[in-house]
Coordinates of C-alpha atoms in Angstrom, one line a residue:
M236 CA 0.0 -0.1 0.0
M237 CA 2.8 2.4 0.8
W238 CA 4.6 1.4 -2.4
L239 CA 1.5 2.2 -4.5
S240 CA 1.0 5.6 -2.8
G241 CA 4.6 6.4 -3.4
F242 CA 4.5 5.1 -6.9
M243 CA 1.4 7.3 -7.8
S244 CA 3.1 10.4 -6.2
W245 CA 6.2 9.7 -8.2
I246 CA 4.2 9.6 -11.5
F247 CA 2.5 12.8 -10.6
R248 CA 5.8 14.5 -10.1
A249 CA 7.4 13.1 -13.2
D250 CA 4.3 14.1 -15.2
K251 CA 4.4 17.7 -13.8
N252 CA 8.1 18.2 -14.3
G253 CA 8.1 16.5 -17.7
D254 CA 11.2 14.5 -17.2
G255 CA 12.1 11.1 -15.8
M256 CA 8.7 9.6 -16.6
K257 CA 9.7 8.5 -20.2
G258 CA 12.9 6.8 -18.8
Y259 CA 11.0 4.9 -16.2
L260 CA 8.2 3.8 -18.4
D261 CA 10.6 2.7 -21.1
N262 CA 11.6 -0.1 -18.7
V263 CA 8.5 -2.2 -19.2
I264 CA 9.9 -5.0 -17.0
T265 CA 10.3 -2.7 -14.1
V266 CA 6.7 -1.2 -14.5
E267 CA 5.2 -4.6 -14.8
R268 CA 7.0 -5.9 -11.6
N269 CA 5.8 -2.9 -9.6
L270 CA 2.3 -3.3 -10.8
K271 CA 2.3 -7.0 -9.9
D272 CA 4.0 -6.2 -6.5
A273 CA 1.1 -3.8 -5.9
G274 CA -1.4 -6.7 -6.4
C275 CA -2.7 -5.7 -9.9
D276 CA -4.1 -8.4 -12.0
E277 CA -3.0 -9.4 -15.4
T278 CA -5.7 -7.4 -17.2
L279 CA -4.8 -4.2 -15.4
V280 CA -1.0 -4.8 -16.1
K281 CA -1.5 -5.5 -19.7
E282 CA -3.8 -2.5 -20.1
F283 CA -1.5 -0.2 -18.3
I284 CA 1.5 -1.4 -20.4
K285 CA -0.5 -0.8 -23.6
L286 CA -1.3 2.7 -22.5
I287 CA 2.4 3.5 -22.2
K288 CA 2.7 3.6 -26.0
T289 CA -0.3 5.9 -26.3
G290 CA 0.8 8.3 -23.5
E291 CA -2.5 8.3 -21.8
R292 CA -1.2 9.2 -18.4
K293 CA -4.6 10.4 -16.9
R294 CA -6.1 7.2 -17.7
Q295 CA -3.3 5.3 -16.3
L296 CA -3.5 7.3 -13.0
R297 CA -7.3 6.6 -12.9
M298 CA -6.6 2.9 -13.1
L299 CA -4.1 3.0 -10.3
E300 CA -6.3 5.1 -8.1
K301 CA -9.2 2.6 -8.6
H302 CA -6.9 -0.2 -7.6
R303 CA -5.8 1.5 -4.7
S304 CA -9.4 2.2 -3.5
N305 CA -10.1 -1.5 -4.0
L306 CA -7.2 -2.4 -1.8
L307 CA -8.5 0.0 0.9
E308 CA -11.9 -1.5 0.7
E309 CA -10.4 -5.0 1.3
I310 CA -8.6 -3.6 4.3
H311 CA -11.8 -2.3 5.8
K312 CA -13.6 -5.6 5.1
N313 CA -10.8 -7.5 6.9
E314 CA -10.9 -5.1 9.8
K315 CA -14.6 -5.8 10.2
K316 CA -14.0 -9.7 10.0
I317 CA -11.3 -9.3 12.7
E318 CA -13.7 -7.3 14.9
C319 CA -16.4 -10.1 14.5
L320 CA -13.7 -12.7 15.5
D321 CA -12.6 -10.7 18.5
Y322 CA -16.2 -10.5 19.8
L323 CA -16.8 -14.2 19.4
V324 CA -13.5 -14.9 21.2
C325 CA -14.6 -12.7 24.0
Q326 CA -17.9 -14.3 24.4
M327 CA -16.5 -17.7 24.4
E328 CA -14.0 -16.8 27.1
K329 CA -16.8 -15.5 29.1
K330 CA -18.6 -18.8 28.7
M331 CA -15.6 -20.9 29.7
G332 CA -15.5 -19.5 33.2
K333 CA -12.7 -18.6 35.5
K334 CA -10.2 -20.8 37.3
I335 CA -10.5 -20.0 41.0
V336 CA -8.2 -21.1 43.8
V337 CA -9.6 -20.8 47.3
L338 CA -7.1 -20.9 50.2
S339 CA -8.6 -21.9 53.4
T340 CA -5.8 -20.9 55.9
S341 CA -7.5 -21.9 59.2
P342 CA -5.6 -24.4 61.2
R343 CA -9.0 -25.8 62.2
M344 CA -10.8 -28.2 60.0
G345 CA -14.3 -27.1 58.9
G346 CA -14.0 -23.9 60.8
N347 CA -16.1 -20.8 60.3
S348 CA -13.7 -19.2 57.7
E349 CA -13.7 -22.5 55.8
M350 CA -17.4 -22.6 55.8
M351 CA -17.5 -19.1 54.2
A352 CA -15.0 -20.6 51.6
D353 CA -17.3 -23.4 50.8
A354 CA -20.3 -21.0 50.3
F355 CA -18.1 -19.0 47.9
I356 CA -17.1 -22.2 46.0
R357 CA -20.8 -23.4 45.7
G358 CA -21.8 -19.9 44.2
A359 CA -18.8 -20.1 41.7
A360 CA -19.6 -23.6 40.6
E361 CA -23.2 -22.8 40.0
A362 CA -22.0 -19.9 37.8
G363 CA -19.9 -22.3 35.6
H364 CA -16.5 -21.5 37.2
E365 CA -13.8 -24.0 38.2
A366 CA -13.1 -23.6 41.9
E367 CA -10.6 -25.5 43.8
K368 CA -10.1 -25.4 47.5
I369 CA -6.7 -25.6 49.2
H370 CA -6.6 -25.9 53.0
L371 CA -3.4 -25.4 54.9
Y372 CA -4.2 -27.3 58.1
D373 CA -2.6 -30.5 56.7
K374 CA 0.2 -28.8 54.7
K375 CA 3.9 -28.3 55.7
I376 CA 4.8 -24.8 54.9
E377 CA 8.1 -23.4 56.4
F378 CA 8.9 -19.7 57.1
C379 CA 10.6 -17.9 54.1
K380 CA 14.4 -17.6 54.7
G381 CA 14.7 -14.2 53.0
C382 CA 17.5 -15.5 50.7
L383 CA 15.8 -14.0 47.6
A384 CA 17.1 -16.9 45.4
C385 CA 13.6 -17.2 44.0
Q386 CA 14.0 -13.7 42.4
H387 CA 16.7 -15.2 40.1
T388 CA 15.6 -18.7 39.7
G389 CA 11.7 -18.5 40.0
A390 CA 11.6 -21.2 42.5
C391 CA 12.0 -21.5 46.3
V392 CA 14.9 -23.2 47.8
I393 CA 12.7 -24.7 50.4
R394 CA 11.2 -28.1 49.4
D395 CA 7.8 -28.3 51.1
D396 CA 4.1 -28.0 50.2
A397 CA 4.4 -24.2 49.4
A398 CA 6.0 -24.8 46.1
V399 CA 3.0 -26.7 44.6
I400 CA 0.4 -24.1 46.2
V401 CA 2.3 -21.2 44.8
E402 CA 2.2 -22.6 41.4
Q403 CA -1.5 -23.3 41.7
M404 CA -1.9 -19.7 42.6
R405 CA 0.2 -18.6 39.6
Q406 CA -2.3 -20.2 37.2
A407 CA -5.4 -19.0 38.8
D408 CA -7.6 -16.2 37.5
V409 CA -9.0 -15.5 40.9
L410 CA -7.5 -16.0 44.3
V411 CA -9.7 -16.2 47.4
F412 CA -8.2 -16.2 51.0
A413 CA -10.4 -17.4 53.9
T414 CA -8.9 -16.8 57.4
P415 CA -9.9 -16.7 61.0
I416 CA -8.9 -13.5 62.8
Y417 CA -6.2 -13.9 65.5
F418 CA -5.4 -10.9 67.6
Y419 CA -7.0 -8.7 65.0
E420 CA -4.9 -9.9 62.1
M421 CA -4.8 -12.8 59.6
S422 CA -3.9 -16.3 60.7
G423 CA -0.2 -17.1 61.0
Q424 CA -0.7 -19.8 58.3
M425 CA -1.9 -17.3 55.9
K426 CA 0.9 -14.8 56.5
T427 CA 3.4 -17.5 56.2
L428 CA 2.0 -18.6 52.9
L429 CA 2.0 -15.0 51.5
D430 CA 5.6 -14.7 52.5
R431 CA 6.4 -17.9 50.6
T432 CA 4.8 -16.4 47.4
N433 CA 7.8 -14.4 46.7
P434 CA 8.6 -16.6 43.5
L435 CA 5.5 -15.0 42.0
F436 CA 7.0 -11.5 42.1
P437 CA 9.4 -11.5 39.2
G438 CA 7.4 -13.7 36.9
E439 CA 4.1 -13.9 35.1
Y440 CA 0.9 -14.8 36.8
A441 CA -2.7 -15.1 35.8
F442 CA -4.7 -13.7 38.7
H443 CA -6.1 -10.2 38.9
D444 CA -9.0 -10.5 41.3
I445 CA -8.4 -11.2 45.1
Y446 CA -11.2 -11.8 47.7
L447 CA -10.9 -12.0 51.5
L448 CA -13.2 -14.0 53.6
A449 CA -12.7 -13.5 57.3
A450 CA -14.3 -14.8 60.4
S451 CA -13.9 -13.1 63.8
A452 CA -15.1 -13.8 67.3
D453 CA -15.2 -10.1 67.9
E454 CA -18.7 -8.6 67.1
E455 CA -17.1 -5.5 65.5
A456 CA -16.5 -5.7 61.8
S457 CA -13.6 -3.4 62.3
S458 CA -11.8 -6.3 64.2
M459 CA -10.9 -7.5 60.7
D460 CA -9.2 -4.2 59.4
G461 CA -5.8 -5.6 60.3
A462 CA -6.3 -8.7 58.0
V463 CA -7.6 -6.5 55.2
K464 CA -4.6 -4.1 55.5
G465 CA -2.2 -7.0 55.6
L466 CA -3.6 -8.5 52.4
E467 CA -3.6 -5.2 50.7
G468 CA 0.1 -4.7 51.4
W469 CA 0.7 -8.1 49.6
I470 CA -1.5 -7.1 46.6
S471 CA 0.2 -3.8 46.3
C472 CA 3.3 -5.7 45.1
F473 CA 1.5 -7.1 42.1
E474 CA 0.6 -4.8 39.2
Q475 CA -2.9 -5.1 37.7
V476 CA -4.1 -6.9 40.9
H477 CA -6.7 -5.6 43.1
L478 CA -8.8 -6.4 46.2
A479 CA -12.2 -7.2 44.6
G480 CA -14.1 -7.9 47.7
V481 CA -14.2 -8.5 51.5
I482 CA -16.8 -10.3 53.6
R483 CA -16.5 -10.0 57.4
G484 CA -18.2 -12.7 59.4
A485 CA -18.3 -11.1 62.8
A486 CA -19.4 -12.8 66.1
A487 CA -18.4 -16.2 65.0
D488 CA -16.2 -17.8 67.7
K489 CA -17.0 -21.6 68.2
K490 CA -16.8 -23.9 65.3
G491 CA -20.0 -23.7 63.1
E492 CA -21.2 -20.3 64.7
I493 CA -20.9 -18.6 61.4
E494 CA -24.3 -20.2 60.6
N495 CA -25.6 -17.7 63.1
V496 CA -24.4 -15.0 60.6
P497 CA -26.3 -16.0 57.5
E498 CA -25.6 -12.6 55.8
A499 CA -21.9 -13.5 55.7
L500 CA -22.5 -17.0 54.3
N501 CA -25.0 -15.5 51.7
S502 CA -22.6 -12.8 50.7
A503 CA -19.8 -15.4 50.2
Y504 CA -22.1 -17.4 48.0
E505 CA -23.1 -14.3 46.0
F506 CA -19.5 -13.3 45.5
G507 CA -18.8 -16.8 44.0
R508 CA -21.8 -16.4 41.7
N509 CA -20.7 -13.0 40.4
V510 CA -16.9 -13.4 40.5

């Protein structure tokens, strides 16, 4: 396209100046090659070459201008086709659902925060998403050593369950953290896991949306502010990642008491359905 535009401009200049045009057009082989490179068919090429002898330059220019318009029209048609394809791809991706990893960080099996996690998973499954729960109460996760070797190798030097969990996190579209509130903060298990996600920092990851489900014995929703702030600190280290939602299950101390806070379980379920 750029060649054709330049070719036409050159013809106009040569025609206006009255020199150079004859020398160029005398080389029929060069003219024919340029026309074919511009996508001109055999009929146009033969007609154009024929008009060289008669010197009908205006007619030649009209032929080139028409061919150029046809090329532009093809470009516009292809752009529309691409837009249609992009729309179909977008719709298909929406139907495929998201890959969700739910991390239940409580040391207590079947505790209040895990019940909130299960409600989230039910909602996500009904909406057609793939949701997997990983609980930490039976996992071996050591403290980060702070050696920063993972920033160069992409892998942690410690060989325990954290490596597998971090890789699952890397591939997820959505991450959900469920934690009990201990001393107005997240559980130690959750904080230890967050520290061990350092291998994610220098590499690529799929997740963008982060959710927090917290259960507290304290009746005040503000009792969970520390956990929210702590998770926000972790999120701030990852570009294009944000805290999409927080559910605060207050006044849930003994195991199963979150059932007395139905709004928390319902909210978790709805978050899952609308993730």
